[in-house]
CSV table of C-alpha atoms and ligand atoms in Angstrom, one decimal:
chain,number,residue,atom,x,y,z
A,26,MET,CA,0.0,0.0,0.0
A,27,GLN,CA,1.1,3.6,-0.3
A,28,LEU,CA,0.7,6.8,1.6
A,29,GLN,CA,1.2,10.2,0.0
A,30,PHE,CA,1.7,13.3,2.1
A,31,LEU,CA,-0.2,16.2,0.6
A,32,GLY,CA,0.7,18.9,3.2
A,33,HIS,CA,-0.4,19.8,6.8
A,34,ALA,CA,-2.6,16.9,8.0
A,35,CYS,CA,-3.6,15.7,4.5
A,36,PHE,CA,-2.6,12.3,3.4
A,37,LEU,CA,-3.8,10.0,0.6
A,38,LEU,CA,-3.8,6.4,1.5
A,39,THR,CA,-4.4,3.7,-1.1
A,40,ASP,CA,-4.3,-0.1,-1.4
A,41,GLY,CA,-4.5,0.2,-5.2
A,42,THR,CA,-8.3,0.1,-5.1
A,43,CYS,CA,-9.6,2.4,-2.4
A,44,ARG,CA,-8.4,6.0,-2.1
A,45,VAL,CA,-8.7,7.5,1.4
A,46,LEU,CA,-8.0,11.2,1.9
A,47,THR,CA,-7.5,12.8,5.3
A,48,ASP,CA,-8.1,16.4,6.4
A,49,PRO,CA,-8.0,17.8,2.9
A,50,PHE,CA,-6.8,21.4,3.5
A,51,LEU,CA,-5.4,22.2,0.1
A,52,THR,CA,-6.9,25.6,-1.0
A,53,GLY,CA,-5.1,28.3,1.0
A,54,ASN,CA,-2.4,25.9,2.1
A,55,PRO,CA,0.9,27.3,0.8
A,56,LEU,CA,2.5,23.8,1.1
A,57,ALA,CA,-0.3,21.8,-0.6
A,58,ALA,CA,1.1,19.2,-3.0
A,59,ILE,CA,-2.0,19.1,-5.2
A,60,SER,CA,-5.0,21.3,-5.9
A,61,ALA,CA,-8.5,20.5,-4.6
A,62,ASP,CA,-9.9,20.1,-8.1
A,63,GLN,CA,-7.3,17.5,-9.0
A,64,VAL,CA,-7.2,15.2,-6.0
A,65,ALA,CA,-9.0,11.8,-6.2
A,66,ALA,CA,-10.8,10.2,-3.3
A,67,ASP,CA,-13.3,7.5,-2.5
A,68,PHE,CA,-13.5,8.4,1.2
A,69,ILE,CA,-12.5,11.6,3.0
A,70,PHE,CA,-11.8,11.3,6.7
A,71,VAL,CA,-12.0,14.5,8.7
A,72,THR,CA,-10.7,14.7,12.3
A,73,HIS,CA,-12.5,17.9,13.4
A,74,GLY,CA,-14.1,21.1,12.3
A,75,HIS,CA,-11.2,23.5,12.2
A,76,SER,CA,-10.8,25.0,8.7
A,77,ASP,CA,-7.2,23.6,8.3
A,78,HIS,CA,-8.8,20.1,8.5
A,79,THR,CA,-12.2,20.4,6.9
A,80,GLY,CA,-10.5,22.4,4.1
A,81,ASP,CA,-11.8,21.4,0.7
A,82,ALA,CA,-13.7,18.3,2.0
A,83,VAL,CA,-17.1,19.5,0.8
A,84,ALA,CA,-15.9,20.6,-2.6
A,85,ILE,CA,-13.9,17.3,-3.2
A,86,ALA,CA,-16.9,15.2,-2.0
A,87,ARG,CA,-19.2,17.1,-4.4
A,88,ARG,CA,-16.9,16.7,-7.4
A,89,THR,CA,-15.8,13.1,-6.8
A,90,GLY,CA,-18.9,11.7,-5.0
A,91,ALA,CA,-16.6,10.6,-2.2
A,92,THR,CA,-18.1,9.9,1.2
A,93,VAL,CA,-17.1,12.1,4.1
A,94,CYS,CA,-16.4,10.0,7.3
A,95,CYS,CA,-16.4,11.8,10.6
A,96,THR,CA,-18.1,11.9,14.0
A,97,VAL,CA,-21.9,12.1,14.2
A,98,ASP,CA,-21.6,15.6,15.6
A,99,LEU,CA,-19.3,16.9,12.8
A,100,ALA,CA,-21.7,15.4,10.2
A,101,ASP,CA,-24.7,17.0,11.9
A,102,GLY,CA,-23.0,20.4,12.3
A,103,LEU,CA,-21.2,20.6,8.9
A,104,PHE,CA,-21.3,17.9,6.3
A,105,GLY,CA,-24.9,16.8,6.5
A,106,PRO,CA,-26.1,20.4,5.9
A,107,ALA,CA,-23.7,20.7,3.0
A,108,GLY,CA,-25.5,17.8,1.4
A,109,VAL,CA,-22.5,15.5,0.9
A,110,LYS,CA,-22.6,11.7,1.5
A,111,VAL,CA,-21.5,11.0,5.1
A,112,GLN,CA,-20.6,7.9,7.0
A,113,VAL,CA,-20.5,8.5,10.7
A,114,GLY,CA,-19.1,6.9,13.9
A,115,ASN,CA,-17.9,8.1,17.2
A,116,LEU,CA,-15.0,7.7,19.6
A,117,GLY,CA,-14.0,4.2,20.3
A,118,GLY,CA,-16.0,2.9,17.4
A,119,ARG,CA,-14.7,1.0,14.4
A,120,LEU,CA,-16.2,1.6,10.9
A,121,PRO,CA,-16.0,-1.4,8.6
A,122,MET,CA,-14.9,-0.1,5.3
A,123,PRO,CA,-14.3,-1.6,1.8
A,124,PHE,CA,-10.6,-1.2,2.3
A,125,GLY,CA,-10.6,-2.6,5.9
A,126,SER,CA,-11.7,-0.5,8.8
A,127,ALA,CA,-11.3,2.9,10.5
A,128,LYS,CA,-11.5,3.3,14.2
A,129,PHE,CA,-12.2,6.6,15.9
A,130,PHE,CA,-9.6,7.4,18.5
A,131,GLN,CA,-9.8,10.2,21.0
A,132,ALA,CA,-7.8,13.4,20.6
A,133,ILE,CA,-7.5,16.3,23.0
A,134,HIS,CA,-8.2,19.4,21.0
A,135,GLY,CA,-11.0,21.8,20.2
A,136,SER,CA,-13.4,20.7,17.5
A,137,GLY,CA,-14.5,23.9,15.8
A,138,VAL,CA,-18.1,22.8,15.9
A,139,PRO,CA,-20.1,23.3,19.2
A,140,GLY,CA,-20.8,20.0,20.9
A,141,CYS,CA,-18.4,18.1,18.7
A,142,LEU,CA,-15.3,16.2,19.8
A,143,SER,CA,-12.0,16.1,17.9
A,144,CYS,CA,-10.6,12.7,17.0
A,145,GLY,CA,-7.9,10.7,15.3
A,146,PHE,CA,-8.3,7.6,13.2
A,147,ILE,CA,-6.7,4.1,13.1
A,148,PHE,CA,-6.9,2.8,9.6
A,149,GLU,CA,-6.6,-0.8,8.8
A,150,MET,CA,-5.7,-1.2,5.1
A,151,ASP,CA,-4.0,-4.0,3.2
A,152,GLY,CA,-3.0,-5.7,6.5
A,153,ARG,CA,-1.4,-2.5,7.8
A,154,LYS,CA,-2.4,-0.1,10.6
A,155,ILE,CA,-2.0,3.6,10.2
A,156,TYR,CA,-2.7,6.0,13.1
A,157,HIS,CA,-3.6,9.6,12.0
A,158,ALA,CA,-3.5,11.5,15.3
A,159,GLY,CA,-5.4,14.5,14.1
A,160,ASP,CA,-4.7,17.6,16.1
A,161,THR,CA,-4.0,16.6,19.7
A,162,ALA,CA,-2.1,17.3,22.8
A,163,LEU,CA,0.0,14.6,24.3
A,164,MET,CA,-2.2,12.2,26.3
A,165,SER,CA,-1.6,9.1,28.3
A,166,ASP,CA,-4.3,7.3,26.3
A,167,MET,CA,-1.7,7.0,23.5
A,168,ALA,CA,-0.2,4.2,25.6
A,169,LEU,CA,-3.3,2.2,24.6
A,170,LEU,CA,-2.0,2.3,21.0
A,171,ALA,CA,1.0,0.2,21.8
A,172,GLU,CA,-1.4,-2.8,21.8
A,173,GLU,CA,-2.7,-1.8,18.3
A,174,ASN,CA,0.7,-2.6,16.7
A,175,ILE,CA,0.7,0.6,14.6
A,176,ASP,CA,2.8,0.4,11.4
A,177,VAL,CA,2.8,4.1,10.7
A,178,ALA,CA,2.0,6.9,13.1
A,179,LEU,CA,1.2,10.3,11.6
A,180,LEU,CA,1.9,12.8,14.5
A,181,PRO,CA,1.5,16.5,14.7
A,182,ILE,CA,4.8,18.3,15.7
A,183,GLY,CA,3.9,21.9,15.0
A,184,ASP,CA,3.4,23.0,18.6
A,185,VAL,CA,1.3,26.0,19.6
A,186,PHE,CA,-2.0,24.3,18.5
A,187,THR,CA,-1.0,20.6,19.0
A,188,MET,CA,1.9,18.6,20.4
A,189,GLY,CA,5.3,20.0,19.7
A,190,PRO,CA,8.4,17.9,18.9
A,191,GLU,CA,9.2,17.1,22.5
A,192,ASP,CA,5.7,15.9,23.3
A,193,ALA,CA,5.4,14.1,20.0
A,194,LEU,CA,8.6,12.2,20.9
A,195,ARG,CA,7.0,11.2,24.3
A,196,ALA,CA,3.9,10.1,22.2
A,197,VAL,CA,6.2,7.9,20.0
A,198,LYS,CA,7.5,6.2,23.2
A,199,MET,CA,4.0,5.3,24.2
A,200,ILE,CA,2.6,4.3,20.8
A,201,ARG,CA,5.7,2.3,19.7
A,202,PRO,CA,4.9,2.4,16.0
A,203,LYS,CA,7.1,0.8,13.4
A,204,LEU,CA,7.5,4.2,11.6
A,205,VAL,CA,6.7,7.8,12.6
A,206,VAL,CA,5.8,10.5,10.0
A,207,PRO,CA,5.6,14.1,11.3
A,208,MET,CA,2.8,16.3,10.1
A,209,HIS,CA,1.0,19.6,10.9
A,210,TYR,CA,4.2,21.8,10.8
A,211,ASN,CA,5.7,24.6,8.6
A,212,THR,CA,2.3,25.4,7.1
A,213,PHE,CA,2.1,28.7,8.9
A,214,PRO,CA,4.8,30.7,10.7
A,215,PRO,CA,3.7,29.8,14.3
A,216,ILE,CA,4.1,26.1,13.6
A,217,VAL,CA,7.5,26.1,11.9
A,218,GLN,CA,9.6,23.2,13.2
A,219,ASP,CA,12.7,21.3,12.3
A,220,ALA,CA,11.2,17.9,11.2
A,221,VAL,CA,14.6,16.4,10.5
A,222,ALA,CA,15.8,17.2,14.0
A,223,PHE,CA,12.6,15.5,15.3
A,224,ALA,CA,13.2,12.5,13.1
A,225,SER,CA,16.8,12.2,14.5
A,226,ALA,CA,15.4,12.4,18.1
A,227,VAL,CA,12.9,9.6,17.3
A,228,GLN,CA,15.7,7.5,15.8
A,229,GLU,CA,17.9,8.1,18.9
A,230,ALA,CA,15.1,6.8,21.0
A,231,GLY,CA,15.1,3.6,19.0
A,232,PHE,CA,12.3,4.2,16.6
A,233,GLN,CA,12.1,4.8,12.8
A,234,ALA,CA,11.0,8.1,11.4
A,235,ARG,CA,10.6,9.5,8.0
A,236,VAL,CA,10.1,13.1,7.0
A,237,LEU,CA,8.0,13.3,3.8
A,238,ARG,CA,8.1,16.4,1.6
A,239,PRO,CA,4.6,17.5,0.4
A,240,GLY,CA,3.8,15.2,-2.6
A,241,GLU,CA,6.2,12.5,-1.5
A,242,ILE,CA,5.0,8.9,-1.5
A,243,LEU,CA,5.8,6.2,1.1
A,244,GLN,CA,5.4,2.6,0.0
A,245,PHE,CA,5.1,-0.1,2.7
B,575,NI,NI1,-7.4,22.0,15.0
B,576,MN,MN1,-4.9,22.0,12.9
């Protein structure tokens, strides 16, 4: 399977059949690797209602017919009224999907929509597990993920609004993934970070890390 970093918290995961897009903030993102009118998707997973995560989800769903997958509250507050196809779940729940499954995992962060919770996702695709943390603070619940045997953990390192590099390193030690890919940094001046230094720190702690340039594809 492959994972392409499209900038910020946006990734395109595919097993060769299903295309899963996450948090498609492309328009207005100076580091976006593709434009919203070119990206393909069958499913669009959105972690919360902040505009740097909902981004172009509605426009892409309307153009491609993709289904937006999110919490019930985010669908009620945003995507349902927008008239796009939605598939909903909630924290702790696992959605069976044509590509495998997606489990809603808690995140500690605002949601952008009143009454809504922010989340991350654990995707199972092609026998692999990918954890997309969404926007979150460091939380001890991440230790639960060690039992999930995560292959790739996509972790925010930007600081200010989410974990910074030091807390993301503490998260890695709890999650114990096979590979760490940093996200949610450098998009705006307040979240500029040295991702290579973060990757080095992760490696010094005994884990693998890979910094992806926007557009870069990881095969695994
Ligand atoms: Ni946010
Ligand atoms: Mn964000």
